[in-house]
PDB file of C-alpha atoms in Angstrom:
ATOM      1  CA  MET A 275      -5.606  13.062 -10.796  1.00  0.00           C
ATOM      2  CA  ASN A 276      -5.248  15.454  -7.980  1.00  0.00           C
ATOM      3  CA  ALA A 277      -2.707  18.189  -8.487  1.00  0.00           C
ATOM      4  CA  PHE A 278       0.643  16.646  -7.676  1.00  0.00           C
ATOM      5  CA  LYS A 279       3.861  18.409  -6.903  1.00  0.00           C
ATOM      6  CA  PRO A 280       6.929  16.396  -7.876  1.00  0.00           C
ATOM      7  CA  THR A 281       8.935  18.008  -5.040  1.00  0.00           C
ATOM      8  CA  GLU A 282       6.600  16.858  -2.330  1.00  0.00           C
ATOM      9  CA  THR A 283       7.831  14.550   0.338  1.00  0.00           C
ATOM     10  CA  LEU A 284       6.295  12.625   3.282  1.00  0.00           C
ATOM     11  CA  ASN A 285       8.500  12.907   6.365  1.00  0.00           C
ATOM     12  CA  VAL A 286       7.769  10.300   9.031  1.00  0.00           C
ATOM     13  CA  ARG A 287       9.513  10.667  12.403  1.00  0.00           C
ATOM     14  CA  GLY A 288       9.389   8.975  15.774  1.00  0.00           C
ATOM     15  CA  ILE A 289       6.434   6.700  15.195  1.00  0.00           C
ATOM     16  CA  GLY A 290       5.688   4.753  18.339  1.00  0.00           C
ATOM     17  CA  VAL A 291       2.830   2.362  18.967  1.00  0.00           C
ATOM     18  CA  HIS A 292       1.886   0.329  22.082  1.00  0.00           C
ATOM     19  CA  TYR A 293      -0.846  -2.338  22.282  1.00  0.00           C
ATOM     20  CA  GLY A 294      -1.833  -3.389  25.820  1.00  0.00           C
ATOM     21  CA  GLY A 295       1.631  -2.491  27.187  1.00  0.00           C
ATOM     22  CA  ALA A 296       3.484  -4.258  24.349  1.00  0.00           C
ATOM     23  CA  LEU A 297       5.774  -2.142  22.233  1.00  0.00           C
ATOM     24  CA  ILE A 298       4.882  -2.605  18.529  1.00  0.00           C
ATOM     25  CA  LEU A 299       6.759   0.243  16.919  1.00  0.00           C
ATOM     26  CA  ASP A 300       9.797   1.871  18.642  1.00  0.00           C
ATOM     27  CA  SER A 301      10.246   5.477  17.503  1.00  0.00           C
ATOM     28  CA  VAL A 302      10.451   4.582  13.766  1.00  0.00           C
ATOM     29  CA  ASP A 303      11.993   7.149  11.414  1.00  0.00           C
ATOM     30  CA  LEU A 304      11.635   6.736   7.637  1.00  0.00           C
ATOM     31  CA  PRO A 305      13.792   8.136   4.936  1.00  0.00           C
ATOM     32  CA  PRO A 306      11.824  10.926   3.037  1.00  0.00           C
ATOM     33  CA  VAL A 307       9.145   9.342   0.846  1.00  0.00           C
ATOM     34  CA  LYS A 308       9.048  11.006  -2.532  1.00  0.00           C
ATOM     35  CA  ALA A 309       6.208  11.700  -4.919  1.00  0.00           C
ATOM     36  CA  GLY A 310       6.372   9.318  -7.893  1.00  0.00           C
ATOM     37  CA  ALA A 311       8.010   6.471  -6.028  1.00  0.00           C
ATOM     38  CA  ILE A 312       6.954   3.069  -4.711  1.00  0.00           C
ATOM     39  CA  THR A 313       8.211   2.433  -1.181  1.00  0.00           C
ATOM     40  CA  ALA A 314       7.821  -1.089   0.055  1.00  0.00           C
ATOM     41  CA  PHE A 315       7.761  -2.252   3.700  1.00  0.00           C
ATOM     42  CA  ALA A 316       9.074  -5.753   4.252  1.00  0.00           C
ATOM     43  CA  GLY A 317      10.057  -7.938   7.173  1.00  0.00           C
ATOM     44  CA  PRO A 318       8.883 -10.978   9.165  1.00  0.00           C
ATOM     45  CA  ASN A 319       5.446 -11.383  10.613  1.00  0.00           C
ATOM     46  CA  GLY A 320       4.921  -9.187  13.667  1.00  0.00           C
ATOM     47  CA  ALA A 321       7.591  -6.735  12.673  1.00  0.00           C
ATOM     48  CA  GLY A 322       5.135  -3.811  12.660  1.00  0.00           C
ATOM     49  CA  LYS A 323       4.606  -3.211   8.940  1.00  0.00           C
ATOM     50  CA  SER A 324       0.813  -3.029   8.940  1.00  0.00           C
ATOM     51  CA  THR A 325       0.827  -1.036  12.174  1.00  0.00           C
ATOM     52  CA  LEU A 326       3.192   1.508  10.633  1.00  0.00           C
ATOM     53  CA  LEU A 327       0.826   2.021   7.677  1.00  0.00           C
ATOM     54  CA  ARG A 328      -2.123   2.436   9.983  1.00  0.00           C
ATOM     55  CA  ALA A 329      -0.260   4.866  12.145  1.00  0.00           C
ATOM     56  CA  ILE A 330       0.659   7.071   9.169  1.00  0.00           C
ATOM     57  CA  ALA A 331      -3.013   6.919   8.137  1.00  0.00           C
ATOM     58  CA  GLY A 332      -4.052   8.039  11.653  1.00  0.00           C
ATOM     59  CA  MET A 333      -5.961   4.809  12.189  1.00  0.00           C
ATOM     60  CA  VAL A 334      -4.236   3.720  15.396  1.00  0.00           C
ATOM     61  CA  LYS A 335      -3.166   5.722  18.433  1.00  0.00           C
ATOM     62  CA  ALA A 336       0.526   6.567  17.931  1.00  0.00           C
ATOM     63  CA  GLN A 337       3.210   8.904  18.894  1.00  0.00           C
ATOM     64  CA  GLY A 338       5.245  10.771  16.251  1.00  0.00           C
ATOM     65  CA  GLU A 339       4.665  12.767  13.135  1.00  0.00           C
ATOM     66  CA  ALA A 340       3.919  12.251   9.442  1.00  0.00           C
ATOM     67  CA  HIS A 341       4.372  15.567   7.701  1.00  0.00           C
ATOM     68  CA  PHE A 342       3.156  16.188   4.225  1.00  0.00           C
ATOM     69  CA  SER A 343       2.505  19.505   2.485  1.00  0.00           C
ATOM     70  CA  GLY A 344       2.752  21.393   5.785  1.00  0.00           C
ATOM     71  CA  GLN A 345       0.396  19.119   7.651  1.00  0.00           C
ATOM     72  CA  ASP A 346       0.773  16.297  10.146  1.00  0.00           C
ATOM     73  CA  LEU A 347      -1.389  13.559   8.691  1.00  0.00           C
ATOM     74  CA  MET A 348      -1.677  11.810  11.983  1.00  0.00           C
ATOM     75  CA  ARG A 349      -3.430  14.857  13.525  1.00  0.00           C
ATOM     76  CA  LEU A 350      -5.961  15.511  10.798  1.00  0.00           C
ATOM     77  CA  SER A 351      -9.670  14.748  11.002  1.00  0.00           C
ATOM     78  CA  VAL A 352     -10.966  11.765   9.080  1.00  0.00           C
ATOM     79  CA  PRO A 353     -12.516  13.928   6.280  1.00  0.00           C
ATOM     80  CA  GLU A 354      -9.275  16.019   5.964  1.00  0.00           C
ATOM     81  CA  ARG A 355      -7.153  12.869   5.882  1.00  0.00           C
ATOM     82  CA  GLY A 356      -9.458  11.215   3.382  1.00  0.00           C
ATOM     83  CA  ARG A 357      -8.848  14.009   0.876  1.00  0.00           C
ATOM     84  CA  ILE A 358      -5.104  13.223   0.878  1.00  0.00           C
ATOM     85  CA  LEU A 359      -4.793   9.518   1.723  1.00  0.00           C
ATOM     86  CA  GLY A 360      -6.081   6.299   0.155  1.00  0.00           C
ATOM     87  CA  PHE A 361      -5.810   3.221   2.355  1.00  0.00           C
ATOM     88  CA  MET A 362      -6.203  -0.352   1.173  1.00  0.00           C
ATOM     89  CA  PRO A 363      -6.580  -2.851   4.055  1.00  0.00           C
ATOM     90  CA  GLN A 364      -5.683  -6.545   3.805  1.00  0.00           C
ATOM     91  CA  GLY A 365      -9.224  -7.433   2.778  1.00  0.00           C
ATOM     92  CA  LEU A 366     -12.811  -6.170   2.425  1.00  0.00           C
ATOM     93  CA  ASP A 367     -15.716  -7.374   4.531  1.00  0.00           C
ATOM     94  CA  GLY A 368     -16.575 -10.720   2.977  1.00  0.00           C
ATOM     95  CA  ALA A 369     -20.125 -10.507   4.427  1.00  0.00           C
ATOM     96  CA  SER A 370     -21.134  -7.289   2.710  1.00  0.00           C
ATOM     97  CA  ARG A 371     -24.006  -7.516   0.254  1.00  0.00           C
ATOM     98  CA  LEU A 372     -23.078  -4.326  -1.510  1.00  0.00           C
ATOM     99  CA  THR A 373     -22.107  -4.778  -5.156  1.00  0.00           C
ATOM    100  CA  VAL A 374     -18.636  -3.897  -6.264  1.00  0.00           C
ATOM    101  CA  LEU A 375     -19.965  -0.764  -7.965  1.00  0.00           C
ATOM    102  CA  GLU A 376     -21.982   0.280  -4.974  1.00  0.00           C
ATOM    103  CA  ALA A 377     -18.964  -0.182  -2.636  1.00  0.00           C
ATOM    104  CA  ILE A 378     -16.683   1.918  -4.812  1.00  0.00           C
ATOM    105  CA  ILE A 379     -19.277   4.700  -5.134  1.00  0.00           C
ATOM    106  CA  ALA A 380     -19.821   4.642  -1.397  1.00  0.00           C
ATOM    107  CA  SER A 381     -16.074   5.028  -0.820  1.00  0.00           C
ATOM    108  CA  LEU A 382     -16.025   8.038  -3.156  1.00  0.00           C
ATOM    109  CA  ARG A 383     -19.081   9.756  -1.738  1.00  0.00           C
ATOM    110  CA  VAL A 384     -17.905   9.562   1.891  1.00  0.00           C
ATOM    111  CA  PHE A 385     -15.250  12.176   1.103  1.00  0.00           C
ATOM    112  CA  SER A 386     -17.017  13.896  -1.854  1.00  0.00           C
ATOM    113  CA  PRO A 387     -20.629  14.084  -0.651  1.00  0.00           C
ATOM    114  CA  GLY A 388     -21.464  16.861  -3.110  1.00  0.00           C
ATOM    115  CA  LEU A 389     -20.292  14.967  -6.198  1.00  0.00           C
ATOM    116  CA  PRO A 390     -23.241  14.216  -8.508  1.00  0.00           C
ATOM    117  CA  LEU A 391     -24.181  10.535  -8.723  1.00  0.00           C
ATOM    118  CA  SER A 392     -23.519  10.487 -12.469  1.00  0.00           C
ATOM    119  CA  ALA A 393     -19.926  11.649 -11.896  1.00  0.00           C
ATOM    120  CA  CYS A 394     -19.565   8.975  -9.162  1.00  0.00           C
ATOM    121  CA  HIS A 395     -20.677   6.337 -11.654  1.00  0.00           C
ATOM    122  CA  GLU A 396     -18.265   7.619 -14.247  1.00  0.00           C
ATOM    123  CA  LYS A 397     -15.276   7.608 -11.843  1.00  0.00           C
ATOM    124  CA  ALA A 398     -16.268   4.151 -10.483  1.00  0.00           C
ATOM    125  CA  LEU A 399     -16.494   2.590 -13.950  1.00  0.00           C
ATOM    126  CA  ALA A 400     -13.165   4.145 -14.954  1.00  0.00           C
ATOM    127  CA  VAL A 401     -11.334   2.752 -11.923  1.00  0.00           C
ATOM    128  CA  MET A 402     -12.908  -0.695 -12.286  1.00  0.00           C
ATOM    129  CA  GLU A 403     -11.715  -0.727 -15.928  1.00  0.00           C
ATOM    130  CA  GLN A 404      -8.253   0.335 -14.728  1.00  0.00           C
ATOM    131  CA  VAL A 405      -8.185  -2.547 -12.228  1.00  0.00           C
ATOM    132  CA  GLY A 406      -9.822  -5.063 -14.601  1.00  0.00           C
ATOM    133  CA  ILE A 407     -13.000  -5.789 -12.616  1.00  0.00           C
ATOM    134  CA  LEU A 408     -15.769  -4.519 -14.884  1.00  0.00           C
ATOM    135  CA  ASP A 409     -16.986  -8.033 -15.374  1.00  0.00           C
ATOM    136  CA  PHE A 410     -18.125  -8.367 -11.743  1.00  0.00           C
ATOM    137  CA  ALA A 411     -19.184  -4.747 -11.149  1.00  0.00           C
ATOM    138  CA  LEU A 412     -22.714  -5.829 -10.226  1.00  0.00           C
ATOM    139  CA  ARG A 413     -21.737  -8.852  -8.132  1.00  0.00           C
ATOM    140  CA  PRO A 414     -22.100  -8.564  -4.329  1.00  0.00           C
ATOM    141  CA  LEU A 415     -18.937  -8.537  -2.332  1.00  0.00           C
ATOM    142  CA  ASN A 416     -20.070 -11.632  -0.402  1.00  0.00           C
ATOM    143  CA  ARG A 417     -20.016 -13.634  -3.639  1.00  0.00           C
ATOM    144  CA  LEU A 418     -16.526 -12.758  -4.644  1.00  0.00           C
ATOM    145  CA  SER A 419     -13.332 -14.822  -4.101  1.00  0.00           C
ATOM    146  CA  GLY A 420     -10.721 -13.445  -1.833  1.00  0.00           C
ATOM    147  CA  GLY A 421      -8.637 -12.251  -4.748  1.00  0.00           C
ATOM    148  CA  GLN A 422     -11.602 -10.516  -6.382  1.00  0.00           C
ATOM    149  CA  ARG A 423     -12.382  -8.737  -3.122  1.00  0.00           C
ATOM    150  CA  GLN A 424      -8.770  -7.590  -3.048  1.00  0.00           C
ATOM    151  CA  LEU A 425      -9.034  -6.062  -6.461  1.00  0.00           C
ATOM    152  CA  ALA A 426     -12.312  -4.376  -5.462  1.00  0.00           C
ATOM    153  CA  SER A 427     -10.528  -2.988  -2.410  1.00  0.00           C
ATOM    154  CA  LEU A 428      -7.812  -1.598  -4.635  1.00  0.00           C
ATOM    155  CA  ALA A 429     -10.372   0.079  -6.808  1.00  0.00           C
ATOM    156  CA  GLN A 430     -11.909   1.677  -3.704  1.00  0.00           C
ATOM    157  CA  SER A 431      -8.555   3.046  -2.646  1.00  0.00           C
ATOM    158  CA  LEU A 432      -7.812   4.437  -6.118  1.00  0.00           C
ATOM    159  CA  VAL A 433     -11.176   6.012  -7.006  1.00  0.00           C
ATOM    160  CA  ARG A 434     -10.570   9.242  -5.023  1.00  0.00           C
ATOM    161  CA  GLN A 435      -7.172   9.651  -6.757  1.00  0.00           C
ATOM    162  CA  PRO A 436      -5.229  10.143  -3.503  1.00  0.00           C
ATOM    163  CA  ARG A 437      -1.925  11.968  -3.262  1.00  0.00           C
ATOM    164  CA  ILE A 438      -0.612   9.262  -0.912  1.00  0.00           C
ATOM    165  CA  LEU A 439      -1.661   5.652  -1.361  1.00  0.00           C
ATOM    166  CA  LEU A 440      -1.147   3.096   1.462  1.00  0.00           C
ATOM    167  CA  LEU A 441      -1.651  -0.590   0.701  1.00  0.00           C
ATOM    168  CA  ASP A 442      -1.404  -3.479   3.132  1.00  0.00           C
ATOM    169  CA  GLU A 443      -0.457  -6.695   1.287  1.00  0.00           C
ATOM    170  CA  PRO A 444      -2.418  -5.905  -1.917  1.00  0.00           C
ATOM    171  CA  THR A 445      -1.088  -9.064  -3.660  1.00  0.00           C
ATOM    172  CA  SER A 446      -1.434 -11.661  -0.889  1.00  0.00           C
ATOM    173  CA  ALA A 447      -4.604 -13.433  -2.283  1.00  0.00           C
ATOM    174  CA  LEU A 448      -3.779 -12.976  -5.961  1.00  0.00           C
ATOM    175  CA  ASP A 449      -2.365 -15.454  -8.534  1.00  0.00           C
ATOM    176  CA  LEU A 450       0.873 -14.647 -10.262  1.00  0.00           C
ATOM    177  CA  ARG A 451      -0.708 -12.825 -13.231  1.00  0.00           C
ATOM    178  CA  HIS A 452      -2.808 -10.619 -11.041  1.00  0.00           C
ATOM    179  CA  GLN A 453       0.110  -9.811  -8.806  1.00  0.00           C
ATOM    180  CA  ILE A 454       1.976  -8.433 -11.840  1.00  0.00           C
ATOM    181  CA  GLU A 455      -1.118  -6.563 -12.982  1.00  0.00           C
ATOM    182  CA  VAL A 456      -1.556  -4.896  -9.577  1.00  0.00           C
ATOM    183  CA  MET A 457       2.084  -3.877  -9.342  1.00  0.00           C
ATOM    184  CA  SER A 458       1.860  -2.489 -12.932  1.00  0.00           C
ATOM    185  CA  ILE A 459      -1.139  -0.395 -11.806  1.00  0.00           C
ATOM    186  CA  LEU A 460       0.814   0.874  -8.792  1.00  0.00           C
ATOM    187  CA  ARG A 461       3.741   1.771 -11.037  1.00  0.00           C
ATOM    188  CA  ASP A 462       1.385   3.780 -13.277  1.00  0.00           C
ATOM    189  CA  VAL A 463      -0.151   5.477 -10.199  1.00  0.00           C
ATOM    190  CA  ALA A 464       3.363   6.396  -8.978  1.00  0.00           C
ATOM    191  CA  ARG A 465       4.388   7.692 -12.346  1.00  0.00           C
ATOM    192  CA  ALA A 466       1.387  10.078 -12.215  1.00  0.00           C
ATOM    193  CA  GLY A 467       2.964  11.583  -9.097  1.00  0.00           C
ATOM    194  CA  CYS A 468       1.365   9.634  -6.234  1.00  0.00           C
ATOM    195  CA  MET A 469       3.341   8.408  -3.233  1.00  0.00           C
ATOM    196  CA  VAL A 470       2.764   4.661  -2.988  1.00  0.00           C
ATOM    197  CA  LEU A 471       3.621   2.925   0.272  1.00  0.00           C
ATOM    198  CA  VAL A 472       2.984  -0.793   0.214  1.00  0.00           C
ATOM    199  CA  VAL A 473       3.464  -3.769   2.554  1.00  0.00           C
ATOM    200  CA  LEU A 474       4.826  -6.741   0.557  1.00  0.00           C
ATOM    201  CA  HIS A 475       5.898 -10.214   1.717  1.00  0.00           C
ATOM    202  CA  ASP A 476       7.087 -11.365  -1.698  1.00  0.00           C
ATOM    203  CA  LEU A 477      10.715 -10.192  -1.879  1.00  0.00           C
ATOM    204  CA  ALA A 478      10.802 -10.809  -5.672  1.00  0.00           C
ATOM    205  CA  LEU A 479       8.055  -8.239  -6.037  1.00  0.00           C
ATOM    206  CA  VAL A 480       9.970  -5.864  -3.830  1.00  0.00           C
ATOM    207  CA  ALA A 481      13.134  -6.317  -5.899  1.00  0.00           C
ATOM    208  CA  ASN A 482      11.509  -5.774  -9.243  1.00  0.00           C
ATOM    209  CA  TRP A 483       8.898  -3.094  -8.488  1.00  0.00           C
ATOM    210  CA  ALA A 484       9.917  -0.974  -5.447  1.00  0.00           C
ATOM    211  CA  ASP A 485      12.098   2.183  -5.742  1.00  0.00           C
ATOM    212  CA  GLU A 486      12.889   2.002  -2.021  1.00  0.00           C
ATOM    213  CA  VAL A 487      12.421  -0.717   0.570  1.00  0.00           C
ATOM    214  CA  VAL A 488      12.247  -0.331   4.325  1.00  0.00           C
ATOM    215  CA  PHE A 489      12.885  -3.604   6.334  1.00  0.00           C
ATOM    216  CA  LEU A 490      11.277  -3.660   9.776  1.00  0.00           C
ATOM    217  CA  GLN A 491      12.366  -6.020  12.544  1.00  0.00           C
ATOM    218  CA  ASP A 492      10.967  -6.036  16.107  1.00  0.00           C
ATOM    219  CA  GLY A 493       9.288  -2.664  15.565  1.00  0.00           C
ATOM    220  CA  ARG A 494      12.406  -0.939  14.372  1.00  0.00           C
ATOM    221  CA  VAL A 495      13.941  -0.038  10.960  1.00  0.00           C
ATOM    222  CA  ALA A 496      16.626  -2.708  10.212  1.00  0.00           C
ATOM    223  CA  ALA A 497      17.626  -1.316   6.813  1.00  0.00           C
ATOM    224  CA  SER A 498      16.405   0.921   4.060  1.00  0.00           C
ATOM    225  CA  GLY A 499      17.408   1.891   0.549  1.00  0.00           C
ATOM    226  CA  ALA A 500      17.297   0.712  -3.067  1.00  0.00           C
ATOM    227  CA  PRO A 501      16.094  -2.917  -2.940  1.00  0.00           C
ATOM    228  CA  LEU A 502      19.128  -4.662  -4.540  1.00  0.00           C
ATOM    229  CA  GLU A 503      21.556  -2.496  -2.516  1.00  0.00           C
ATOM    230  CA  VAL A 504      19.888  -3.374   0.771  1.00  0.00           C
ATOM    231  CA  MET A 505      18.567  -6.839   0.188  1.00  0.00           C
ATOM    232  CA  THR A 506      21.760  -8.829   0.748  1.00  0.00           C
ATOM    233  CA  PRO A 507      21.978 -12.468   1.691  1.00  0.00           C
ATOM    234  CA  GLU A 508      23.376 -11.402   5.041  1.00  0.00           C
ATOM    235  CA  LEU A 509      20.419  -9.071   5.689  1.00  0.00           C
ATOM    236  CA  LEU A 510      17.881 -11.777   4.807  1.00  0.00           C
ATOM    237  CA  ARG A 511      19.731 -14.282   7.082  1.00  0.00           C
ATOM    238  CA  ASN A 512      19.640 -11.813   9.968  1.00  0.00           C
ATOM    239  CA  ILE A 513      15.999 -10.785   9.549  1.00  0.00           C
ATOM    240  CA  TYR A 514      14.311 -13.994   8.267  1.00  0.00           C
ATOM    241  CA  GLY A 515      16.710 -16.720   9.407  1.00  0.00           C
ATOM    242  CA  VAL A 516      17.153 -18.097   5.877  1.00  0.00           C
ATOM    243  CA  HIS A 517      19.939 -18.581   3.363  1.00  0.00           C
ATOM    244  CA  ALA A 518      19.078 -16.789   0.116  1.00  0.00           C
ATOM    245  CA  LEU A 519      20.554 -15.814  -3.230  1.00  0.00           C
ATOM    246  CA  VAL A 520      19.800 -12.302  -4.577  1.00  0.00           C
ATOM    247  CA  GLY A 521      20.747 -10.925  -7.955  1.00  0.00           C
ATOM    248  CA  ARG A 522      19.720 -10.188 -11.493  1.00  0.00           C
ATOM    249  CA  GLY A 523      19.082 -12.667 -14.309  1.00  0.00           C
ATOM    250  CA  GLY A 524      19.874 -12.377 -17.936  1.00  0.00           C
ATOM    251  CA  ASP A 525      16.655 -10.505 -18.604  1.00  0.00           C
ATOM    252  CA  ASP A 526      17.691  -7.946 -16.026  1.00  0.00           C
ATOM    253  CA  HIS A 527      14.874  -9.051 -13.643  1.00  0.00           C
ATOM    254  CA  ALA A 528      15.863  -9.378 -10.017  1.00  0.00           C
ATOM    255  CA  PHE A 529      15.494 -12.721  -8.217  1.00  0.00           C
ATOM    256  CA  VAL A 530      15.421 -13.793  -4.587  1.00  0.00           C
ATOM    257  CA  THR A 531      15.825 -17.512  -4.083  1.00  0.00           C
ATOM    258  CA  VAL A 532      15.615 -19.030  -0.603  1.00  0.00           C
ATOM    259  CA  THR A 533      17.924 -22.103  -0.406  1.00  0.00           C
ATOM    260  CA  GLY A 534      17.335 -23.183   3.205  1.00  0.00           C
ATOM    261  CA  LEU A 535      17.099 -22.253   6.892  1.00  0.00           C
ATOM    262  CA  ALA A 536      20.033 -20.471   8.428  1.00  0.00           C
TER     263      ALA A 536
END
């Protein structure tokens, strides 16, 4: 892993994004994001979750600041940013003929061009084992299922051992078992000192795996804090327009059950 400092924070202030005259994010401030924590972004479609991740990563034109270790991430060059950030999009290119191994090595070498090929192979194999995709290491990306491509994308984002990991719906194409496996991997990465920021639609995953949750609505922060403190039936009714039950079961696992439309 890169050298992590447990006291490091990511401070995001005043993020604003416009597309074609439409306001997507309206001066968004986030609570300080801490090393070692999983911070989830939730909210309805079109709330601005993915755009916020991309703005922090410097991938869309945006106003505001994202300060980390004395630097504004949104103002760094692509190589500088790539040495700090890992970004997992919603999906890899399904037409690519690169094998999974080749794609992961390519991701590593973009930001570490001087790294010997043998070391690249070693790192790629290690991250594929971590994610559980060694079995299709030599399979082309265009012959993978959507879920398999999602796991390959996760491996690409992890291989450089970033200090900040941004993931856009990493569980959306996965079955239940693989969802839990991915969240377990993210928990291990966070425990190692990484800042994990993840867009999630499944509120049960948010409740059970996130340390903090930020709910977005209409391009603004509607609520933030510890999941079970913030995620009340009233909040879910106001944001999603549904009636829901939120609590903990006998096994201490949180549940979110939608009972109908509000």
